[in-house]
Amino acid sequence: MANHGDKEHERHPQHKLSWDASRNGGYTCADCKFVGLGPRYRCKKGCNFQVHECCVPPRPDSVAVPLFRDCRFKFLDLPPGAGVDHRFCDACGTDVAGRVYHCFHCDRDMHPSCACMKDDEVIGGVKYRLRDEGKKWECVMCKMRLGLEGKRTWWYVSEEDGESRLHVHCAIKLLLRDA
């Protein structure tokens, strides 16, 4: 996404949104309800309406995600079974409470921001690369092998030693702490 001009959002039709490139602090996206950090779109009139860049229309109706090669994710206003089934993001392992990308074939869900997650991230001065490597590793932050509630999730793997690993949700916590 390159055009950072003013945008409109169907969940906040009364005001336009402008690009805020600052990296100050975290926020909760008003669209997908997932945590965000750094640059975002926010209400030009000062309302507390903030959204991830990838949650602003026009967003793709469907996406392919390299770490889920067999999946084709479709954009939905709510995850299937919302209000009945407990759904979680298959990338970061946290709850899915708002808009979501869902693969009907594999029954996987992803936050829109996880679907457009960067392949690499600098965390605590160390460069990490995003991987889906199963559950045999231990997270250097939480010391758990599986993600939240025992779910298999993606990992950020240190490029310095190839051994240090962080769950995506643990990496987000560290990035929020340092923001």
Tab-separated table of N, CA and C in Angstrom:
chain	number	residue	atom	x	y	z
A	1	MET	N	0.850	-1.178	0.000
A	1	MET	CA	0.000	0.000	0.000
A	1	MET	C	0.890	1.233	0.000
A	2	ALA	N	0.773	2.023	-1.037
A	2	ALA	CA	1.691	3.146	-1.147
A	2	ALA	C	1.002	4.500	-1.050
A	3	ASN	N	-0.233	4.639	-1.505
A	3	ASN	CA	-0.934	5.914	-1.507
A	3	ASN	C	-1.457	6.224	-0.111
A	4	HIS	N	-0.842	7.194	0.558
A	4	HIS	CA	-1.242	7.534	1.913
A	4	HIS	C	-2.066	8.818	1.978
A	5	GLY	N	-2.825	9.096	0.947
A	5	GLY	CA	-3.724	10.249	0.976
A	5	GLY	C	-4.879	10.005	1.925
A	6	ASP	N	-5.740	11.000	2.082
A	6	ASP	CA	-6.907	10.848	2.945
A	6	ASP	C	-7.776	9.704	2.444
A	7	LYS	N	-8.379	8.982	3.390
A	7	LYS	CA	-9.203	7.815	3.073
A	7	LYS	C	-10.550	7.926	3.772
A	8	GLU	N	-11.501	7.178	3.260
A	8	GLU	CA	-12.794	7.033	3.914
A	8	GLU	C	-12.900	5.606	4.435
A	9	HIS	N	-13.680	5.450	5.510
A	9	HIS	CA	-13.881	4.114	6.083
A	9	HIS	C	-15.360	3.966	6.408
A	10	GLU	N	-15.938	2.839	6.003
A	10	GLU	CA	-17.371	2.624	6.177
A	10	GLU	C	-17.808	2.562	7.639
A	11	ARG	N	-16.911	2.306	8.553
A	11	ARG	CA	-17.260	2.272	9.976
A	11	ARG	C	-17.097	3.641	10.647
A	12	HIS	N	-16.653	4.622	9.904
A	12	HIS	CA	-16.492	5.983	10.429
A	12	HIS	C	-16.782	6.973	9.293
A	13	PRO	N	-18.014	6.959	8.767
A	13	PRO	CA	-18.322	7.755	7.575
A	13	PRO	C	-18.369	9.265	7.807
A	14	GLN	N	-18.482	9.704	9.058
A	14	GLN	CA	-18.637	11.129	9.335
A	14	GLN	C	-17.361	11.947	9.125
A	15	HIS	N	-16.184	11.314	9.153
A	15	HIS	CA	-14.926	12.033	8.970
A	15	HIS	C	-13.976	11.222	8.099
A	16	LYS	N	-13.094	11.933	7.400
A	16	LYS	CA	-12.036	11.254	6.640
A	16	LYS	C	-10.901	10.878	7.584
A	17	LEU	N	-10.097	9.934	7.107
A	17	LEU	CA	-8.944	9.480	7.863
A	17	LEU	C	-7.671	9.979	7.189
A	18	SER	N	-6.702	10.350	7.983
A	18	SER	CA	-5.415	10.774	7.423
A	18	SER	C	-4.315	9.849	7.930
A	19	TRP	N	-3.249	9.771	7.144
A	19	TRP	CA	-2.115	8.910	7.460
A	19	TRP	C	-1.302	9.523	8.579
A	20	ASP	N	-0.986	8.734	9.584
A	20	ASP	CA	-0.122	9.156	10.684
A	20	ASP	C	1.094	8.235	10.656
A	21	ALA	N	2.208	8.763	10.173
A	21	ALA	CA	3.419	7.956	10.005
A	21	ALA	C	4.239	7.832	11.286
A	22	SER	N	3.772	8.450	12.366
A	22	SER	CA	4.540	8.378	13.611
A	22	SER	C	4.561	6.943	14.130
A	23	ARG	N	5.552	6.652	14.904
A	23	ARG	CA	5.672	5.315	15.488
A	23	ARG	C	5.397	5.375	16.986
A	24	ASN	N	4.574	6.332	17.385
A	24	ASN	CA	4.316	6.534	18.804
A	24	ASN	C	3.228	5.610	19.324
A	25	GLY	N	3.601	4.710	20.203
A	25	GLY	CA	2.660	3.909	20.957
A	25	GLY	C	1.795	2.947	20.180
A	26	GLY	N	1.043	2.166	20.940
A	26	GLY	CA	0.131	1.190	20.376
A	26	GLY	C	-1.296	1.710	20.367
A	27	TYR	N	-2.160	0.957	19.722
A	27	TYR	CA	-3.575	1.298	19.626
A	27	TYR	C	-4.353	0.023	19.321
A	28	THR	N	-5.667	0.090	19.435
A	28	THR	CA	-6.524	-1.009	19.010
A	28	THR	C	-7.213	-0.579	17.734
A	29	CYS	N	-7.067	-1.378	16.694
A	29	CYS	CA	-7.672	-1.069	15.403
A	29	CYS	C	-9.196	-1.116	15.540
A	30	ALA	N	-9.864	-0.047	15.107
A	30	ALA	CA	-11.321	0.030	15.185
A	30	ALA	C	-12.010	-0.892	14.186
A	31	ASP	N	-11.275	-1.438	13.239
A	31	ASP	CA	-11.858	-2.305	12.221
A	31	ASP	C	-11.743	-3.781	12.593
A	32	CYS	N	-10.531	-4.263	12.814
A	32	CYS	CA	-10.345	-5.693	13.095
A	32	CYS	C	-10.241	-5.985	14.588
A	33	LYS	N	-10.163	-4.941	15.413
A	33	LYS	CA	-10.111	-5.059	16.881
A	33	LYS	C	-8.812	-5.659	17.407
A	34	PHE	N	-7.768	-5.684	16.576
A	34	PHE	CA	-6.486	-6.230	16.986
A	34	PHE	C	-5.518	-5.086	17.261
A	35	VAL	N	-4.551	-5.336	18.118
A	35	VAL	CA	-3.568	-4.327	18.489
A	35	VAL	C	-2.773	-3.868	17.259
A	36	GLY	N	-2.413	-2.627	17.265
A	36	GLY	CA	-1.565	-2.086	16.225
A	36	GLY	C	-0.464	-1.268	16.860
A	37	LEU	N	0.604	-1.053	16.120
A	37	LEU	CA	1.671	-0.193	16.599
A	37	LEU	C	2.279	0.531	15.424
A	38	GLY	N	2.753	1.714	15.699
A	38	GLY	CA	3.388	2.489	14.639
A	38	GLY	C	2.403	3.168	13.718
A	39	PRO	N	2.787	3.339	12.453
A	39	PRO	CA	1.965	4.089	11.490
A	39	PRO	C	0.555	3.528	11.366
A	40	ARG	N	-0.394	4.440	11.122
A	40	ARG	CA	-1.810	4.064	11.039
A	40	ARG	C	-2.605	5.173	10.376
A	41	TYR	N	-3.836	4.876	10.049
A	41	TYR	CA	-4.785	5.908	9.654
A	41	TYR	C	-5.593	6.284	10.882
A	42	ARG	N	-5.823	7.604	11.044
A	42	ARG	CA	-6.625	8.057	12.173
A	42	ARG	C	-7.561	9.171	11.725
A	43	CYS	N	-8.614	9.366	12.504
A	43	CYS	CA	-9.619	10.372	12.185
A	43	CYS	C	-8.983	11.754	12.135
A	44	LYS	N	-9.303	12.511	11.059
A	44	LYS	CA	-8.754	13.859	10.893
A	44	LYS	C	-9.321	14.840	11.909
A	45	LYS	N	-10.488	14.532	12.468
A	45	LYS	CA	-11.155	15.451	13.401
A	45	LYS	C	-10.842	15.128	14.862
A	46	GLY	N	-9.983	14.156	15.104
A	46	GLY	CA	-9.556	13.870	16.468
A	46	GLY	C	-10.372	12.821	17.199
A	47	CYS	N	-11.331	12.204	16.524
A	47	CYS	CA	-12.035	11.077	17.158
A	47	CYS	C	-11.015	9.974	17.435
A	48	ASN	N	-11.306	9.112	18.349
A	48	ASN	CA	-10.387	8.015	18.655
A	48	ASN	C	-10.637	6.836	17.712
A	49	PHE	N	-10.647	7.103	16.414
A	49	PHE	CA	-10.832	6.070	15.401
A	49	PHE	C	-9.495	5.901	14.700
A	50	GLN	N	-8.867	4.733	14.910
A	50	GLN	CA	-7.563	4.441	14.337
A	50	GLN	C	-7.604	3.044	13.730
A	51	VAL	N	-7.015	2.886	12.556
A	51	VAL	CA	-7.022	1.585	11.890
A	51	VAL	C	-5.667	1.289	11.259
A	52	HIS	N	-5.370	-0.020	11.163
A	52	HIS	CA	-4.174	-0.451	10.445
A	52	HIS	C	-4.260	0.007	8.998
A	53	GLU	N	-3.133	0.181	8.379
A	53	GLU	CA	-3.100	0.532	6.959
A	53	GLU	C	-3.854	-0.509	6.125
A	54	CYS	N	-3.692	-1.773	6.450
A	54	CYS	CA	-4.327	-2.828	5.658
A	54	CYS	C	-5.812	-3.010	5.989
A	55	CYS	N	-6.342	-2.241	6.928
A	55	CYS	CA	-7.772	-2.314	7.255
A	55	CYS	C	-8.562	-1.162	6.642
A	56	VAL	N	-7.912	-0.348	5.838
A	56	VAL	CA	-8.581	0.780	5.190
A	56	VAL	C	-8.967	0.383	3.766
A	57	PRO	N	-10.232	0.634	3.396
A	57	PRO	CA	-10.616	0.347	2.000
A	57	PRO	C	-9.802	1.198	1.031
A	58	PRO	N	-9.569	0.749	-0.177
A	58	PRO	CA	-9.983	-0.570	-0.659
A	58	PRO	C	-9.014	-1.634	-0.188
A	59	ARG	N	-9.549	-2.662	0.418
A	59	ARG	CA	-8.735	-3.801	0.847
A	59	ARG	C	-9.047	-4.970	-0.079
A	60	PRO	N	-8.122	-5.870	-0.263
A	60	PRO	CA	-8.408	-7.002	-1.151
A	60	PRO	C	-9.512	-7.894	-0.591
A	61	ASP	N	-10.362	-8.401	-1.471
A	61	ASP	CA	-11.415	-9.338	-1.058
A	61	ASP	C	-10.837	-10.678	-0.639
A	62	SER	N	-9.685	-11.014	-1.207
A	62	SER	CA	-9.034	-12.265	-0.834
A	62	SER	C	-7.523	-12.085	-0.938
A	63	VAL	N	-6.808	-12.884	-0.158
A	63	VAL	CA	-5.348	-12.810	-0.155
A	63	VAL	C	-4.755	-14.211	-0.108
A	64	ALA	N	-3.572	-14.344	-0.664
A	64	ALA	CA	-2.762	-15.553	-0.518
A	64	ALA	C	-1.619	-15.188	0.421
A	65	VAL	N	-1.306	-16.067	1.347
A	65	VAL	CA	-0.276	-15.815	2.341
A	65	VAL	C	0.799	-16.897	2.191
A	66	PRO	N	2.040	-16.513	1.909
A	66	PRO	CA	3.089	-17.507	1.638
A	66	PRO	C	3.269	-18.578	2.718
A	67	LEU	N	3.095	-18.226	3.986
A	67	LEU	CA	3.291	-19.222	5.036
A	67	LEU	C	2.126	-20.203	5.155
A	68	PHE	N	1.009	-19.903	4.494
A	68	PHE	CA	-0.118	-20.833	4.399
A	68	PHE	C	-0.343	-21.097	2.913
A	69	ARG	N	0.545	-21.885	2.317
A	69	ARG	CA	0.552	-22.086	0.863
A	69	ARG	C	-0.742	-22.645	0.284
A	70	ASP	N	-1.432	-23.505	1.024
A	70	ASP	CA	-2.628	-24.153	0.495
A	70	ASP	C	-3.911	-23.368	0.756
A	71	CYS	N	-3.793	-22.210	1.345
A	71	CYS	CA	-4.974	-21.437	1.731
A	71	CYS	C	-5.218	-20.259	0.792
A	72	ARG	N	-6.466	-19.936	0.641
A	72	ARG	CA	-6.894	-18.701	-0.029
A	72	ARG	C	-7.862	-18.027	0.933
A	73	PHE	N	-7.448	-16.904	1.482
A	73	PHE	CA	-8.223	-16.227	2.515
A	73	PHE	C	-9.191	-15.211	1.916
A	74	LYS	N	-10.443	-15.259	2.392
A	74	LYS	CA	-11.491	-14.339	1.942
A	74	LYS	C	-11.792	-13.368	3.078
A	75	PHE	N	-11.965	-12.095	2.733
A	75	PHE	CA	-12.246	-11.063	3.726
A	75	PHE	C	-13.699	-11.173	4.188
A	76	LEU	N	-13.903	-11.193	5.523
A	76	LEU	CA	-15.245	-11.274	6.105
A	76	LEU	C	-15.422	-10.203	7.168
A	77	ASP	N	-16.663	-9.725	7.327
A	77	ASP	CA	-16.949	-8.749	8.381
A	77	ASP	C	-16.818	-9.361	9.775
A	78	LEU	N	-17.154	-10.639	9.894
A	78	LEU	CA	-17.017	-11.374	11.148
A	78	LEU	C	-16.532	-12.779	10.830
A	79	PRO	N	-15.798	-13.394	11.750
A	79	PRO	CA	-15.366	-14.771	11.497
A	79	PRO	C	-16.565	-15.712	11.496
A	80	PRO	N	-16.471	-16.840	10.796
A	80	PRO	CA	-17.563	-17.818	10.821
A	80	PRO	C	-17.858	-18.253	12.254
A	81	GLY	N	-19.137	-18.348	12.581
A	81	GLY	CA	-19.523	-18.779	13.926
A	81	GLY	C	-19.333	-17.714	14.982
A	82	ALA	N	-19.178	-16.447	14.582
A	82	ALA	CA	-18.957	-15.372	15.550
A	82	ALA	C	-20.082	-15.365	16.586
A	83	GLY	N	-19.708	-15.239	17.846
A	83	GLY	CA	-20.671	-15.239	18.931
A	83	GLY	C	-20.985	-16.638	19.444
A	84	VAL	N	-20.630	-17.657	18.665
A	84	VAL	CA	-20.871	-19.042	19.063
A	84	VAL	C	-19.538	-19.758	19.255
A	85	ASP	N	-18.704	-19.712	18.234
A	85	ASP	CA	-17.396	-20.362	18.275
A	85	ASP	C	-16.328	-19.384	18.729
A	86	HIS	N	-15.356	-19.894	19.476
A	86	HIS	CA	-14.189	-19.096	19.851
A	86	HIS	C	-13.189	-19.215	18.703
A	87	ARG	N	-12.884	-18.105	18.043
A	87	ARG	CA	-11.975	-18.118	16.902
A	87	ARG	C	-10.676	-17.433	17.292
A	88	PHE	N	-9.581	-17.891	16.718
A	88	PHE	CA	-8.286	-17.272	16.967
A	88	PHE	C	-7.540	-17.151	15.647
A	89	CYS	N	-6.576	-16.238	15.613
A	89	CYS	CA	-5.760	-16.014	14.430
A	89	CYS	C	-4.717	-17.121	14.344
A	90	ASP	N	-4.653	-17.782	13.200
A	90	ASP	CA	-3.707	-18.883	13.019
A	90	ASP	C	-2.281	-18.402	12.792
A	91	ALA	N	-2.066	-17.100	12.712
A	91	ALA	CA	-0.713	-16.563	12.593
A	91	ALA	C	-0.153	-16.180	13.960
A	92	CYS	N	-0.921	-15.377	14.721
A	92	CYS	CA	-0.401	-14.882	15.999
A	92	CYS	C	-0.976	-15.603	17.208
A	93	GLY	N	-2.075	-16.338	17.036
A	93	GLY	CA	-2.644	-17.108	18.130
A	93	GLY	C	-3.596	-16.361	19.040
A	94	THR	N	-3.838	-15.072	18.786
A	94	THR	CA	-4.737	-14.304	19.654
A	94	THR	C	-6.161	-14.332	19.102
A	95	ASP	N	-7.104	-13.892	19.935
A	95	ASP	CA	-8.515	-13.907	19.561
A	95	ASP	C	-8.793	-13.081	18.319
A	96	VAL	N	-9.770	-13.534	17.555
A	96	VAL	CA	-10.286	-12.780	16.412
A	96	VAL	C	-11.623	-12.214	16.848
A	97	ALA	N	-11.713	-10.885	16.930
A	97	ALA	CA	-12.929	-10.252	17.441
A	97	ALA	C	-13.605	-9.348	16.417
A	98	GLY	N	-12.933	-9.023	15.346
A	98	GLY	CA	-13.496	-8.120	14.343
A	98	GLY	C	-13.382	-8.715	12.959
A	99	ARG	N	-13.176	-7.862	11.997
A	99	ARG	CA	-13.044	-8.322	10.617
A	99	ARG	C	-11.847	-9.244	10.484
A	100	VAL	N	-11.929	-10.136	9.497
A	100	VAL	CA	-10.963	-11.238	9.447
A	100	VAL	C	-10.813	-11.725	8.013
A	101	TYR	N	-9.659	-12.322	7.730
A	101	TYR	CA	-9.496	-13.125	6.519
A	101	TYR	C	-9.679	-14.578	6.935
A	102	HIS	N	-10.517	-15.324	6.200
A	102	HIS	CA	-10.834	-16.707	6.547
A	102	HIS	C	-10.652	-17.605	5.332
A	103	CYS	N	-10.037	-18.771	5.535
A	103	CYS	CA	-9.930	-19.790	4.492
A	103	CYS	C	-10.992	-20.849	4.769
A	104	PHE	N	-11.969	-20.947	3.887
A	104	PHE	CA	-13.040	-21.922	4.073
A	104	PHE	C	-12.541	-23.349	3.868
A	105	HIS	N	-11.543	-23.521	3.033
A	105	HIS	CA	-11.006	-24.856	2.765
A	105	HIS	C	-10.275	-25.425	3.990
A	106	CYS	N	-9.449	-24.607	4.639
A	106	CYS	CA	-8.621	-25.060	5.769
A	106	CYS	C	-9.175	-24.650	7.136
A	107	ASP	N	-10.228	-23.840	7.137
A	107	ASP	CA	-10.827	-23.305	8.365
A	107	ASP	C	-9.799	-22.542	9.203
A	108	ARG	N	-9.018	-21.693	8.536
A	108	ARG	CA	-8.038	-20.845	9.221
A	108	ARG	C	-8.521	-19.394	9.201
A	109	ASP	N	-8.130	-18.649	10.228
A	109	ASP	CA	-8.459	-17.227	10.339
A	109	ASP	C	-7.180	-16.425	10.505
A	110	MET	N	-7.210	-15.197	10.002
A	110	MET	CA	-6.088	-14.278	10.191
A	110	MET	C	-6.603	-12.857	10.360
A	111	HIS	N	-6.021	-12.140	11.329
A	111	HIS	CA	-6.271	-10.703	11.404
A	111	HIS	C	-5.780	-10.089	10.098
A	112	PRO	N	-6.437	-9.061	9.582
A	112	PRO	CA	-5.911	-8.403	8.378
A	112	PRO	C	-4.468	-7.935	8.551
A	113	SER	N	-4.113	-7.456	9.746
A	113	SER	CA	-2.738	-6.994	9.956
A	113	SER	C	-1.749	-8.163	9.960
A	114	CYS	N	-2.171	-9.349	10.370
A	114	CYS	CA	-1.285	-10.518	10.305
A	114	CYS	C	-1.116	-10.982	8.864
A	115	ALA	N	-2.178	-10.821	8.057
A	115	ALA	CA	-2.092	-11.207	6.646
A	115	ALA	C	-1.090	-10.337	5.897
A	116	CYS	N	-0.850	-9.119	6.382
A	116	CYS	CA	0.111	-8.241	5.704
A	116	CYS	C	1.332	-7.965	6.589
A	117	MET	N	1.615	-8.891	7.501
A	117	MET	CA	2.754	-8.764	8.405
A	117	MET	C	4.077	-8.741	7.640
A	118	LYS	N	5.028	-7.963	8.151
A	118	LYS	CA	6.346	-7.902	7.525
A	118	LYS	C	7.085	-9.217	7.710
A	119	ASP	N	7.867	-9.599	6.693
A	119	ASP	CA	8.655	-10.833	6.759
A	119	ASP	C	9.797	-10.743	7.748
A	120	ASP	N	10.265	-9.524	8.012
A	120	ASP	CA	11.327	-9.378	8.999
A	120	ASP	C	11.047	-8.167	9.871
A	121	GLU	N	11.595	-8.217	11.073
A	121	GLU	CA	11.345	-7.189	12.073
A	121	GLU	C	12.575	-7.076	12.956
A	122	VAL	N	12.939	-5.857	13.342
A	122	VAL	CA	14.025	-5.652	14.295
A	122	VAL	C	13.395	-5.491	15.676
A	123	ILE	N	13.763	-6.396	16.571
A	123	ILE	CA	13.195	-6.415	17.913
A	123	ILE	C	14.352	-6.402	18.903
A	124	GLY	N	14.408	-5.365	19.721
A	124	GLY	CA	15.493	-5.258	20.687
A	124	GLY	C	16.857	-5.202	20.032
A	125	GLY	N	16.925	-4.605	18.830
A	125	GLY	CA	18.184	-4.473	18.115
A	125	GLY	C	18.605	-5.721	17.335
A	126	VAL	N	17.783	-6.769	17.365
A	126	VAL	CA	18.089	-8.025	16.665
A	126	VAL	C	17.113	-8.183	15.503
A	127	LYS	N	17.648	-8.576	14.336
A	127	LYS	CA	16.783	-8.799	13.181
A	127	LYS	C	16.205	-10.210	13.235
A	128	TYR	N	14.875	-10.297	13.118
A	128	TYR	CA	14.156	-11.567	13.118
A	128	TYR	C	13.436	-11.747	11.790
A	129	ARG	N	13.286	-12.994	11.365
A	129	ARG	CA	12.576	-13.339	10.126
A	129	ARG	C	11.366	-14.195	10.487
A	130	LEU	N	10.224	-13.913	9.846
A	130	LEU	CA	8.975	-14.620	10.094
A	130	LEU	C	9.012	-16.027	9.506
A	131	ARG	N	8.615	-17.030	10.311
A	131	ARG	CA	8.619	-18.423	9.881
A	131	ARG	C	7.421	-19.171	10.478
A	132	ASP	N	7.049	-20.264	9.829
A	132	ASP	CA	6.065	-21.200	10.360
A	132	ASP	C	6.811	-22.516	10.530
A	133	GLU	N	7.324	-22.764	11.736
A	133	GLU	CA	8.232	-23.891	11.946
A	133	GLU	C	7.727	-24.925	12.929
A	134	GLY	N	6.448	-24.999	13.129
A	134	GLY	CA	5.939	-26.030	14.029
A	134	GLY	C	6.105	-25.659	15.483
A	135	LYS	N	6.040	-26.673	16.353
A	135	LYS	CA	5.965	-26.402	17.782
A	135	LYS	C	7.117	-26.959	18.601
A	136	LYS	N	8.222	-27.325	17.981
A	136	LYS	CA	9.306	-27.945	18.750
A	136	LYS	C	10.233	-26.932	19.411
A	137	TRP	N	10.080	-25.652	19.099
A	137	TRP	CA	10.978	-24.631	19.620
A	137	TRP	C	10.395	-23.976	20.856
A	138	GLU	N	11.262	-23.305	21.606
A	138	GLU	CA	10.836	-22.579	22.793
A	138	GLU	C	10.990	-21.084	22.552
A	139	CYS	N	9.982	-20.320	22.901
A	139	CYS	CA	10.008	-18.864	22.766
A	139	CYS	C	10.950	-18.280	23.816
A	140	VAL	N	11.856	-17.375	23.394
A	140	VAL	CA	12.815	-16.791	24.336
A	140	VAL	C	12.142	-15.837	25.315
A	141	MET	N	10.911	-15.386	25.019
A	141	MET	CA	10.230	-14.474	25.936
A	141	MET	C	9.372	-15.227	26.956
A	142	CYS	N	8.442	-16.062	26.477
A	142	CYS	CA	7.494	-16.710	27.390
A	142	CYS	C	7.913	-18.121	27.794
A	143	LYS	N	8.943	-18.652	27.138
A	143	LYS	CA	9.486	-19.991	27.415
A	143	LYS	C	8.526	-21.129	27.064
A	144	MET	N	7.457	-20.824	26.326
A	144	MET	CA	6.508	-21.863	25.916
A	144	MET	C	6.821	-22.337	24.502
A	145	ARG	N	6.508	-23.579	24.220
A	145	ARG	CA	6.715	-24.133	22.880
A	145	ARG	C	5.533	-23.822	21.974
A	146	LEU	N	4.337	-23.893	22.506
A	146	LEU	CA	3.139	-23.576	21.742
A	146	LEU	C	2.738	-22.139	22.022
A	147	GLY	N	1.826	-21.627	21.195
A	147	GLY	CA	1.333	-20.272	21.390
A	147	GLY	C	0.276	-20.217	22.479
A	148	LEU	N	-0.487	-19.145	22.477
A	148	LEU	CA	-1.550	-18.958	23.451
A	148	LEU	C	-2.538	-20.118	23.386
A	149	GLU	N	-3.004	-20.553	24.531
A	149	GLU	CA	-3.981	-21.645	24.638
A	149	GLU	C	-3.537	-22.899	23.895
A	150	GLY	N	-2.220	-23.115	23.802
A	150	GLY	CA	-1.704	-24.324	23.173
A	150	GLY	C	-1.824	-24.361	21.664
A	151	LYS	N	-2.026	-23.209	21.020
A	151	LYS	CA	-2.189	-23.145	19.571
A	151	LYS	C	-0.839	-23.068	18.881
A	152	ARG	N	-0.742	-23.685	17.735
A	152	ARG	CA	0.449	-23.558	16.887
A	152	ARG	C	0.382	-22.204	16.192
A	153	THR	N	1.448	-21.434	16.255
A	153	THR	CA	1.472	-20.105	15.641
A	153	THR	C	2.780	-19.896	14.892
A	154	TRP	N	2.875	-18.767	14.230
A	154	TRP	CA	4.103	-18.400	13.546
A	154	TRP	C	5.149	-17.938	14.551
A	155	TRP	N	6.403	-17.897	14.074
A	155	TRP	CA	7.538	-17.490	14.893
A	155	TRP	C	8.340	-16.414	14.165
A	156	TYR	N	8.970	-15.555	14.945
A	156	TYR	CA	10.045	-14.717	14.433
A	156	TYR	C	11.340	-15.394	14.876
A	157	VAL	N	12.233	-15.700	13.923
A	157	VAL	CA	13.481	-16.415	14.190
A	157	VAL	C	14.651	-15.449	14.010
A	158	SER	N	15.543	-15.413	14.988
A	158	SER	CA	16.701	-14.530	14.951
A	158	SER	C	17.588	-14.861	13.758
A	159	GLU	N	17.972	-13.830	13.001
A	159	GLU	CA	18.902	-14.036	11.900
A	159	GLU	C	20.348	-14.054	12.402
A	160	GLU	N	20.565	-13.610	13.644
A	160	GLU	CA	21.919	-13.609	14.195
A	160	GLU	C	22.384	-15.013	14.569
A	161	ASP	N	21.538	-15.762	15.275
A	161	ASP	CA	21.964	-17.094	15.709
A	161	ASP	C	21.116	-18.220	15.123
A	162	GLY	N	19.982	-17.901	14.484
A	162	GLY	CA	19.127	-18.921	13.888
A	162	GLY	C	18.435	-19.809	14.908
A	163	GLU	N	18.633	-19.532	16.175
A	163	GLU	CA	18.067	-20.357	17.253
A	163	GLU	C	17.016	-19.618	18.064
A	164	SER	N	17.256	-18.342	18.369
A	164	SER	CA	16.327	-17.584	19.205
A	164	SER	C	15.033	-17.360	18.443
A	165	ARG	N	13.922	-17.709	19.111
A	165	ARG	CA	12.617	-17.604	18.483
A	165	ARG	C	11.636	-16.895	19.392
A	166	LEU	N	10.754	-16.118	18.761
A	166	LEU	CA	9.678	-15.429	19.467
A	166	LEU	C	8.359	-15.769	18.795
A	167	HIS	N	7.333	-16.108	19.606
A	167	HIS	CA	5.992	-16.192	19.041
A	167	HIS	C	5.655	-14.815	18.471
A	168	VAL	N	4.826	-14.759	17.464
A	168	VAL	CA	4.422	-13.463	16.907
A	168	VAL	C	3.785	-12.598	17.991
A	169	HIS	N	2.888	-13.165	18.815
A	169	HIS	CA	2.243	-12.341	19.846
A	169	HIS	C	3.249	-11.859	20.894
A	170	CYS	N	4.298	-12.624	21.175
A	170	CYS	CA	5.342	-12.167	22.098
A	170	CYS	C	6.177	-11.056	21.455
A	171	ALA	N	6.459	-11.186	20.162
A	171	ALA	CA	7.181	-10.132	19.442
A	171	ALA	C	6.384	-8.826	19.462
A	172	ILE	N	5.069	-8.923	19.279
A	172	ILE	CA	4.215	-7.730	19.313
A	172	ILE	C	4.279	-7.079	20.685
A	173	LYS	N	4.249	-7.877	21.753
A	173	LYS	CA	4.365	-7.325	23.111
A	173	LYS	C	5.683	-6.568	23.284
A	174	LEU	N	6.777	-7.145	22.786
A	174	LEU	CA	8.074	-6.480	22.896
A	174	LEU	C	8.109	-5.184	22.096
A	175	LEU	N	7.557	-5.220	20.893
A	175	LEU	CA	7.517	-4.010	20.065
A	175	LEU	C	6.656	-2.928	20.697
A	176	LEU	N	5.542	-3.309	21.320
A	176	LEU	CA	4.687	-2.340	22.012
A	176	LEU	C	5.409	-1.745	23.216
A	177	ARG	N	6.122	-2.577	23.934
A	177	ARG	CA	6.875	-2.110	25.097
A	177	ARG	C	7.921	-1.071	24.695
A	178	ASP	N	8.543	-1.291	23.549
A	178	ASP	CA	9.601	-0.398	23.091
A	178	ASP	C	9.081	0.815	22.311
A	179	ALA	N	7.771	0.839	22.022
A	179	ALA	CA	7.206	1.936	21.198
A	179	ALA	C	7.125	3.229	21.990
